[in-house]
């Protein structure tokens, strides 16, 4: 084990290097990026990796899944809730500030194996007093309401009075660093001390009076004192307006370490009745502090151990790729709450305010495959969020003049459309955002995800009770969305935005039209399956949603005649009607992060006039509906669009990597994989401070498993494994659930081994084309 500069008991807790992400230097420029990288979340709550004592330019964030508010913002946004991390230290009255004192040593370590953030520093104040501060924090994955911080404080060359402020800070704002857009979503409802011990801050959101209740208590003792007897000689509660503060003092002795344990409990009125919040928090806090940090930490680590036992992927021979992939998996699996079907995972997860905490197709198309194959229970809950928002999607369709259910492009807690209407272009000019009005493909994406989940899990109970209704109502939307053009005897879908958002108001986007067709077709197939095997369910659903035979006949007609723009001679799918007539630019230069550079002469305010695209669109279609296209079509289209994709969205590189591998472009596949895996670690999109690129994290997992790992479901529904390893890689191993069985795949340059680790009965798989039965 590598020794880090920590006290022995902290050091012993830190995992091996392959699980660790380091910050070796304090730098206010890059700190906001580390705040995202070091966000800890348990799916219920996400807390950015800011410092306990605060620092210059920090973007603190405490986000609780499902708590949104509009107030003076453009749309409902995730609320930045009270910051309970705060612990300030004073030596003889002088604050130990990261920015004002001299930092002699500094290190932070994210331990992904255990979900713990460690820190250590040696700091010298204006009177040359040196203090060592180290410790760790975690947000329990075992009890979602519990969090804790442990700090070890050692006066290195002095003795004297040390003061501690433990704060729950309700002064927080959303968009705090943008004077133009700052919003206050919280009002203080209760700032008081707790009768047993500790302090309590309860806030209320402006619009809905949703309550967020935080209680904290602190224990201060000598490191070597096993009984943990209190050493604080003075304590005072200070209800400072929007801040709830507990102040302590103790006499420090040179070289004698004092430990500060801060226990935190969070509940909201989504969890318990408002009038019970304070007593619930107090009771839980008392129990937590009574038990101590270690027991909860142990349970937290055990949950991570179990998650990793399936989720971990090992790449031998390429440490950078191995760790980067693990980083993406860590944040993805930490961000889900498998027990809350009223929340989903936002585009930036619970790691930042970017995209206002909204949920996009990112979840169903990019992240969900990871959950389907690694953590099916969580995948089901994520889909239940969409089922629970079905009524809002029905309302959305009606408002826009359509039938069935139209899912919003950006979704929050109500399921209504939350896309802001205005934003800024690349040059900072205000622009109308049309995605909320026109990016309709999300409705088919959700239906697609429901089917994918069913195909991999065979969870018929989910399909009968929830999934089928989603597929029927979304198919119905598409039928009403299509326009019949008599002269051409075809159905068209006009005025949309496809996945490539450089082109707005386009007609017949191939991705949208194909997925709409697929959605209607699946609806029809499902009707037949239900009628035949589960007639009682079919009659219940068709009665519930008033599905008539006449409507079914209409579905068949529309499905047959949806137009897909395609150049038969060249075997090229046209991204949308008229795309090939746009000005053609080809990308041939890349920056130091290997990201495309705008070709010379492009007017970046008129990208819609060019064939340059933001992200995978046709390639995305060929990936999702792989069995519909032959290999040559895939190769030709991949080669055409790859040269024109600017990768201005982090969603693209992973998809190009998988398709590249399918068509034999191995060199670019590895590069694209690393672009995706490193999106946050090296900040190659330049906006990691806004939050995690969660879709890219899901995409990275997909490249490892569906790309290099070669996993694919064929037309007959059989699991195929056709791996390919980059030159550096000696070995790749991963695990997936397939129809209730846990399967392990180990790939080396010479061999592929596929084993069934859990599950009943035999399953057929094909390894490099050869059928085998796993027993
Ligand atoms: O959903 C994506 C979209 O595809 C590209 N712009 C950002 C969105 C959120 O990640």
PDB file of C-alpha atoms in Angstrom, residues 329-507:
ATOM      1  CA  UNK A 329     -18.429   4.214 -13.205  1.00  0.00           C
ATOM      2  CA  UNK A 330     -17.962   5.509  -9.656  1.00  0.00           C
ATOM      3  CA  UNK A 331     -19.916   8.692 -10.288  1.00  0.00           C
ATOM      4  CA  UNK A 332     -22.584   7.003 -12.341  1.00  0.00           C
ATOM      5  CA  UNK A 333     -23.394   4.315  -9.809  1.00  0.00           C
ATOM      6  CA  UNK A 334     -23.222   6.784  -6.934  1.00  0.00           C
ATOM      7  CA  UNK A 335     -25.773   9.088  -8.579  1.00  0.00           C
ATOM      8  CA  UNK A 336     -28.800   6.833  -8.550  1.00  0.00           C
ATOM      9  CA  UNK A 337     -31.399   6.385  -5.834  1.00  0.00           C
ATOM     10  CA  UNK A 338     -32.900   3.008  -6.605  1.00  0.00           C
ATOM     11  CA  UNK A 339     -35.675   3.590  -4.084  1.00  0.00           C
ATOM     12  CA  UNK A 340     -37.100   6.848  -5.395  1.00  0.00           C
ATOM     13  CA  UNK A 341     -39.188   6.465  -8.562  1.00  0.00           C
ATOM     14  CA  UNK A 342     -39.984  10.192  -8.633  1.00  0.00           C
ATOM     15  CA  UNK A 343     -36.452  11.278  -9.457  1.00  0.00           C
ATOM     16  CA  UNK A 344     -34.006  10.483 -12.212  1.00  0.00           C
ATOM     17  CA  UNK A 345     -30.369  11.330 -12.948  1.00  0.00           C
ATOM     18  CA  UNK A 346     -29.778  14.798 -14.345  1.00  0.00           C
ATOM     19  CA  UNK A 347     -27.390  15.587 -17.197  1.00  0.00           C
ATOM     20  CA  UNK A 348     -24.920  16.906 -14.598  1.00  0.00           C
ATOM     21  CA  UNK A 349     -26.080  14.383 -11.971  1.00  0.00           C
ATOM     22  CA  UNK A 350     -26.039  15.872  -8.451  1.00  0.00           C
ATOM     23  CA  UNK A 351     -22.639  17.386  -9.113  1.00  0.00           C
ATOM     24  CA  UNK A 352     -23.423  20.951 -10.155  1.00  0.00           C
ATOM     25  CA  UNK A 353     -25.986  23.470 -11.296  1.00  0.00           C
ATOM     26  CA  UNK A 354     -25.298  22.969 -15.012  1.00  0.00           C
ATOM     27  CA  UNK A 355     -28.482  22.408 -17.034  1.00  0.00           C
ATOM     28  CA  UNK A 356     -30.375  23.310 -13.858  1.00  0.00           C
ATOM     29  CA  UNK A 357     -30.538  19.746 -12.626  1.00  0.00           C
ATOM     30  CA  UNK A 358     -32.735  18.771 -15.584  1.00  0.00           C
ATOM     31  CA  UNK A 359     -33.120  15.285 -16.992  1.00  0.00           C
ATOM     32  CA  UNK A 360     -32.583  14.769 -20.746  1.00  0.00           C
ATOM     33  CA  UNK A 361     -32.382  11.774 -23.119  1.00  0.00           C
ATOM     34  CA  UNK A 362     -28.903  11.477 -21.594  1.00  0.00           C
ATOM     35  CA  UNK A 363     -30.393   9.230 -18.919  1.00  0.00           C
ATOM     36  CA  UNK A 364     -32.277   6.751 -21.091  1.00  0.00           C
ATOM     37  CA  UNK A 365     -29.878   6.500 -24.015  1.00  0.00           C
ATOM     38  CA  UNK A 366     -26.463   7.033 -22.476  1.00  0.00           C
ATOM     39  CA  UNK A 367     -26.636   6.132 -18.777  1.00  0.00           C
ATOM     40  CA  UNK A 368     -29.398   3.541 -18.633  1.00  0.00           C
ATOM     41  CA  UNK A 369     -27.505   0.729 -20.417  1.00  0.00           C
ATOM     42  CA  UNK A 370     -25.020   0.735 -17.522  1.00  0.00           C
ATOM     43  CA  UNK A 371     -27.852   0.316 -15.027  1.00  0.00           C
ATOM     44  CA  UNK A 372     -29.723  -2.246 -17.134  1.00  0.00           C
ATOM     45  CA  UNK A 373     -26.711  -4.537 -17.263  1.00  0.00           C
ATOM     46  CA  UNK A 374     -25.061  -3.792 -13.927  1.00  0.00           C
ATOM     47  CA  UNK A 375     -27.802  -2.657 -11.594  1.00  0.00           C
ATOM     48  CA  UNK A 376     -31.196  -3.630 -13.073  1.00  0.00           C
ATOM     49  CA  UNK A 377     -33.152  -2.599  -9.972  1.00  0.00           C
ATOM     50  CA  UNK A 378     -31.927   0.972 -10.403  1.00  0.00           C
ATOM     51  CA  UNK A 379     -32.679   0.879 -14.145  1.00  0.00           C
ATOM     52  CA  UNK A 380     -36.259  -0.053 -13.354  1.00  0.00           C
ATOM     53  CA  UNK A 381     -36.576   2.843 -10.890  1.00  0.00           C
ATOM     54  CA  UNK A 382     -35.216   5.274 -13.477  1.00  0.00           C
ATOM     55  CA  UNK A 383     -37.847   4.097 -15.937  1.00  0.00           C
ATOM     56  CA  UNK A 384     -40.512   4.357 -13.245  1.00  0.00           C
ATOM     57  CA  UNK A 385     -39.677   8.065 -13.082  1.00  0.00           C
ATOM     58  CA  UNK A 386     -40.781   8.337 -16.717  1.00  0.00           C
ATOM     59  CA  UNK A 387     -43.873   6.233 -16.024  1.00  0.00           C
ATOM     60  CA  UNK A 388     -44.760   8.485 -13.116  1.00  0.00           C
ATOM     61  CA  UNK A 389     -44.386  11.539 -15.382  1.00  0.00           C
ATOM     62  CA  UNK A 390     -46.665  10.041 -18.047  1.00  0.00           C
ATOM     63  CA  UNK A 391     -49.621  12.256 -17.172  1.00  0.00           C
ATOM     64  CA  UNK A 392     -47.468  15.360 -17.538  1.00  0.00           C
ATOM     65  CA  UNK A 393     -46.274  14.031 -20.914  1.00  0.00           C
ATOM     66  CA  UNK A 394     -49.907  13.533 -21.954  1.00  0.00           C
ATOM     67  CA  UNK A 395     -50.614  17.104 -20.957  1.00  0.00           C
ATOM     68  CA  UNK A 396     -47.561  18.283 -22.881  1.00  0.00           C
ATOM     69  CA  UNK A 397     -48.801  16.517 -26.023  1.00  0.00           C
ATOM     70  CA  UNK A 398     -52.247  18.098 -25.671  1.00  0.00           C
ATOM     71  CA  UNK A 399     -50.773  21.557 -25.143  1.00  0.00           C
ATOM     72  CA  UNK A 400     -48.803  21.162 -28.379  1.00  0.00           C
ATOM     73  CA  UNK A 401     -51.776  19.862 -30.337  1.00  0.00           C
ATOM     74  CA  UNK A 402     -50.814  16.174 -30.390  1.00  0.00           C
ATOM     75  CA  UNK A 403     -52.171  12.947 -28.996  1.00  0.00           C
ATOM     76  CA  UNK A 404     -50.654  10.412 -26.621  1.00  0.00           C
ATOM     77  CA  UNK A 405     -47.658  11.368 -24.510  1.00  0.00           C
ATOM     78  CA  UNK A 406     -44.909  13.766 -25.497  1.00  0.00           C
ATOM     79  CA  UNK A 407     -42.014  13.768 -23.054  1.00  0.00           C
ATOM     80  CA  UNK A 408     -40.358  17.126 -22.371  1.00  0.00           C
ATOM     81  CA  UNK A 409     -36.874  17.731 -23.685  1.00  0.00           C
ATOM     82  CA  UNK A 410     -35.825  18.885 -20.190  1.00  0.00           C
ATOM     83  CA  UNK A 411     -37.627  17.405 -17.240  1.00  0.00           C
ATOM     84  CA  UNK A 412     -37.548  18.193 -13.522  1.00  0.00           C
ATOM     85  CA  UNK A 413     -39.935  17.187 -10.718  1.00  0.00           C
ATOM     86  CA  UNK A 414     -43.311  17.787 -12.376  1.00  0.00           C
ATOM     87  CA  UNK A 415     -42.521  16.174 -15.732  1.00  0.00           C
ATOM     88  CA  UNK A 416     -43.485  19.325 -17.581  1.00  0.00           C
ATOM     89  CA  UNK A 417     -41.300  21.005 -20.188  1.00  0.00           C
ATOM     90  CA  UNK A 418     -38.558  22.954 -18.405  1.00  0.00           C
ATOM     91  CA  UNK A 419     -36.251  23.947 -21.237  1.00  0.00           C
ATOM     92  CA  UNK A 420     -35.377  27.638 -20.928  1.00  0.00           C
ATOM     93  CA  UNK A 421     -36.423  29.700 -23.933  1.00  0.00           C
ATOM     94  CA  UNK A 422     -33.300  31.846 -24.053  1.00  0.00           C
ATOM     95  CA  UNK A 423     -29.561  31.238 -23.784  1.00  0.00           C
ATOM     96  CA  UNK A 424     -26.292  32.349 -25.376  1.00  0.00           C
ATOM     97  CA  UNK A 425     -24.432  31.293 -28.511  1.00  0.00           C
ATOM     98  CA  UNK A 426     -20.684  30.606 -28.782  1.00  0.00           C
ATOM     99  CA  UNK A 427     -20.024  34.339 -29.022  1.00  0.00           C
ATOM    100  CA  UNK A 428     -22.145  35.249 -26.022  1.00  0.00           C
ATOM    101  CA  UNK A 429     -25.067  36.654 -28.030  1.00  0.00           C
ATOM    102  CA  UNK A 430     -28.536  35.919 -26.688  1.00  0.00           C
ATOM    103  CA  UNK A 431     -30.264  33.220 -28.716  1.00  0.00           C
ATOM    104  CA  UNK A 432     -33.661  31.586 -28.650  1.00  0.00           C
ATOM    105  CA  UNK A 433     -33.363  27.978 -27.477  1.00  0.00           C
ATOM    106  CA  UNK A 434     -35.573  25.821 -29.656  1.00  0.00           C
ATOM    107  CA  UNK A 435     -34.762  22.393 -28.221  1.00  0.00           C
ATOM    108  CA  UNK A 436     -37.737  22.432 -25.824  1.00  0.00           C
ATOM    109  CA  UNK A 437     -40.065  23.169 -28.722  1.00  0.00           C
ATOM    110  CA  UNK A 438     -38.502  20.907 -31.316  1.00  0.00           C
ATOM    111  CA  UNK A 439     -36.222  18.179 -29.990  1.00  0.00           C
ATOM    112  CA  UNK A 440     -38.988  15.616 -30.107  1.00  0.00           C
ATOM    113  CA  UNK A 441     -36.891  12.481 -30.487  1.00  0.00           C
ATOM    114  CA  UNK A 442     -36.737  12.157 -26.693  1.00  0.00           C
ATOM    115  CA  UNK A 443     -40.224  10.656 -26.742  1.00  0.00           C
ATOM    116  CA  UNK A 444     -39.038   7.737 -28.880  1.00  0.00           C
ATOM    117  CA  UNK A 445     -35.800   7.489 -26.888  1.00  0.00           C
ATOM    118  CA  UNK A 446     -37.783   6.765 -23.739  1.00  0.00           C
ATOM    119  CA  UNK A 447     -39.859   4.090 -25.476  1.00  0.00           C
ATOM    120  CA  UNK A 448     -36.628   2.612 -26.788  1.00  0.00           C
ATOM    121  CA  UNK A 449     -35.182   2.491 -23.269  1.00  0.00           C
ATOM    122  CA  UNK A 450     -38.277   0.711 -21.940  1.00  0.00           C
ATOM    123  CA  UNK A 451     -37.833  -1.972 -24.595  1.00  0.00           C
ATOM    124  CA  UNK A 452     -34.096  -2.306 -23.978  1.00  0.00           C
ATOM    125  CA  UNK A 453     -34.724  -2.849 -20.292  1.00  0.00           C
ATOM    126  CA  UNK A 454     -37.341  -5.471 -21.026  1.00  0.00           C
ATOM    127  CA  UNK A 455     -35.157  -7.245 -23.575  1.00  0.00           C
ATOM    128  CA  UNK A 456     -32.280  -7.567 -21.103  1.00  0.00           C
ATOM    129  CA  UNK A 457     -34.257  -8.356 -17.956  1.00  0.00           C
ATOM    130  CA  UNK A 458     -37.457 -10.003 -19.230  1.00  0.00           C
ATOM    131  CA  UNK A 459     -39.184  -8.153 -16.403  1.00  0.00           C
ATOM    132  CA  UNK A 460     -42.693  -8.862 -17.626  1.00  0.00           C
ATOM    133  CA  UNK A 461     -44.313  -7.431 -14.517  1.00  0.00           C
ATOM    134  CA  UNK A 462     -42.759  -4.059 -15.336  1.00  0.00           C
ATOM    135  CA  UNK A 463     -43.768  -4.260 -18.978  1.00  0.00           C
ATOM    136  CA  UNK A 464     -47.366  -5.226 -18.264  1.00  0.00           C
ATOM    137  CA  UNK A 465     -47.988  -2.714 -15.531  1.00  0.00           C
ATOM    138  CA  UNK A 466     -45.957   0.266 -16.713  1.00  0.00           C
ATOM    139  CA  UNK A 467     -43.752  -0.148 -19.782  1.00  0.00           C
ATOM    140  CA  UNK A 468     -46.468  -1.058 -22.297  1.00  0.00           C
ATOM    141  CA  UNK A 469     -48.460   2.041 -21.446  1.00  0.00           C
ATOM    142  CA  UNK A 470     -45.393   4.205 -22.103  1.00  0.00           C
ATOM    143  CA  UNK A 471     -44.777   2.511 -25.453  1.00  0.00           C
ATOM    144  CA  UNK A 472     -48.438   2.807 -26.531  1.00  0.00           C
ATOM    145  CA  UNK A 473     -48.801   6.442 -25.543  1.00  0.00           C
ATOM    146  CA  UNK A 474     -45.522   7.478 -27.176  1.00  0.00           C
ATOM    147  CA  UNK A 475     -46.435   5.589 -30.379  1.00  0.00           C
ATOM    148  CA  UNK A 476     -49.729   7.410 -30.358  1.00  0.00           C
ATOM    149  CA  UNK A 477     -47.874  10.718 -30.097  1.00  0.00           C
ATOM    150  CA  UNK A 478     -45.856   9.903 -33.221  1.00  0.00           C
ATOM    151  CA  UNK A 479     -48.903   8.943 -35.223  1.00  0.00           C
ATOM    152  CA  UNK A 480     -50.420  12.331 -34.454  1.00  0.00           C
ATOM    153  CA  UNK A 481     -47.076  14.075 -35.070  1.00  0.00           C
ATOM    154  CA  UNK A 482     -46.653  12.680 -38.604  1.00  0.00           C
ATOM    155  CA  UNK A 483     -48.046  14.634 -41.556  1.00  0.00           C
ATOM    156  CA  UNK A 484     -49.301  12.842 -44.648  1.00  0.00           C
ATOM    157  CA  UNK A 485     -48.032  14.292 -47.939  1.00  0.00           C
ATOM    158  CA  UNK A 486     -50.438  13.113 -50.586  1.00  0.00           C
ATOM    159  CA  UNK A 487     -48.354  13.847 -53.679  1.00  0.00           C
ATOM    160  CA  UNK A 488     -45.487  11.760 -52.323  1.00  0.00           C
ATOM    161  CA  UNK A 489     -47.671   9.228 -50.559  1.00  0.00           C
ATOM    162  CA  UNK A 490     -45.542   9.370 -47.424  1.00  0.00           C
ATOM    163  CA  UNK A 491     -45.626  10.530 -43.840  1.00  0.00           C
ATOM    164  CA  UNK A 492     -43.208  13.249 -42.783  1.00  0.00           C
ATOM    165  CA  UNK A 493     -42.088  14.752 -39.486  1.00  0.00           C
ATOM    166  CA  UNK A 494     -41.257  18.360 -40.109  1.00  0.00           C
ATOM    167  CA  UNK A 495     -39.765  21.185 -38.108  1.00  0.00           C
ATOM    168  CA  UNK A 496     -37.666  19.310 -35.562  1.00  0.00           C
ATOM    169  CA  UNK A 497     -34.186  19.269 -34.074  1.00  0.00           C
ATOM    170  CA  UNK A 498     -32.403  15.934 -34.231  1.00  0.00           C
ATOM    171  CA  UNK A 499     -29.616  14.894 -31.850  1.00  0.00           C
ATOM    172  CA  UNK A 500     -27.303  17.286 -33.755  1.00  0.00           C
ATOM    173  CA  UNK A 501     -28.362  20.638 -32.361  1.00  0.00           C
ATOM    174  CA  UNK A 502     -26.458  22.795 -34.869  1.00  0.00           C
ATOM    175  CA  UNK A 503     -29.406  22.381 -37.249  1.00  0.00           C
ATOM    176  CA  UNK A 504     -32.763  23.653 -36.102  1.00  0.00           C
ATOM    177  CA  UNK A 505     -36.182  23.574 -37.778  1.00  0.00           C
ATOM    178  CA  UNK A 506     -35.223  20.698 -40.050  1.00  0.00           C
ATOM    179  CA  UNK A 507     -37.588  18.386 -41.898  1.00  0.00           C
TER     180      UNK A 507
END
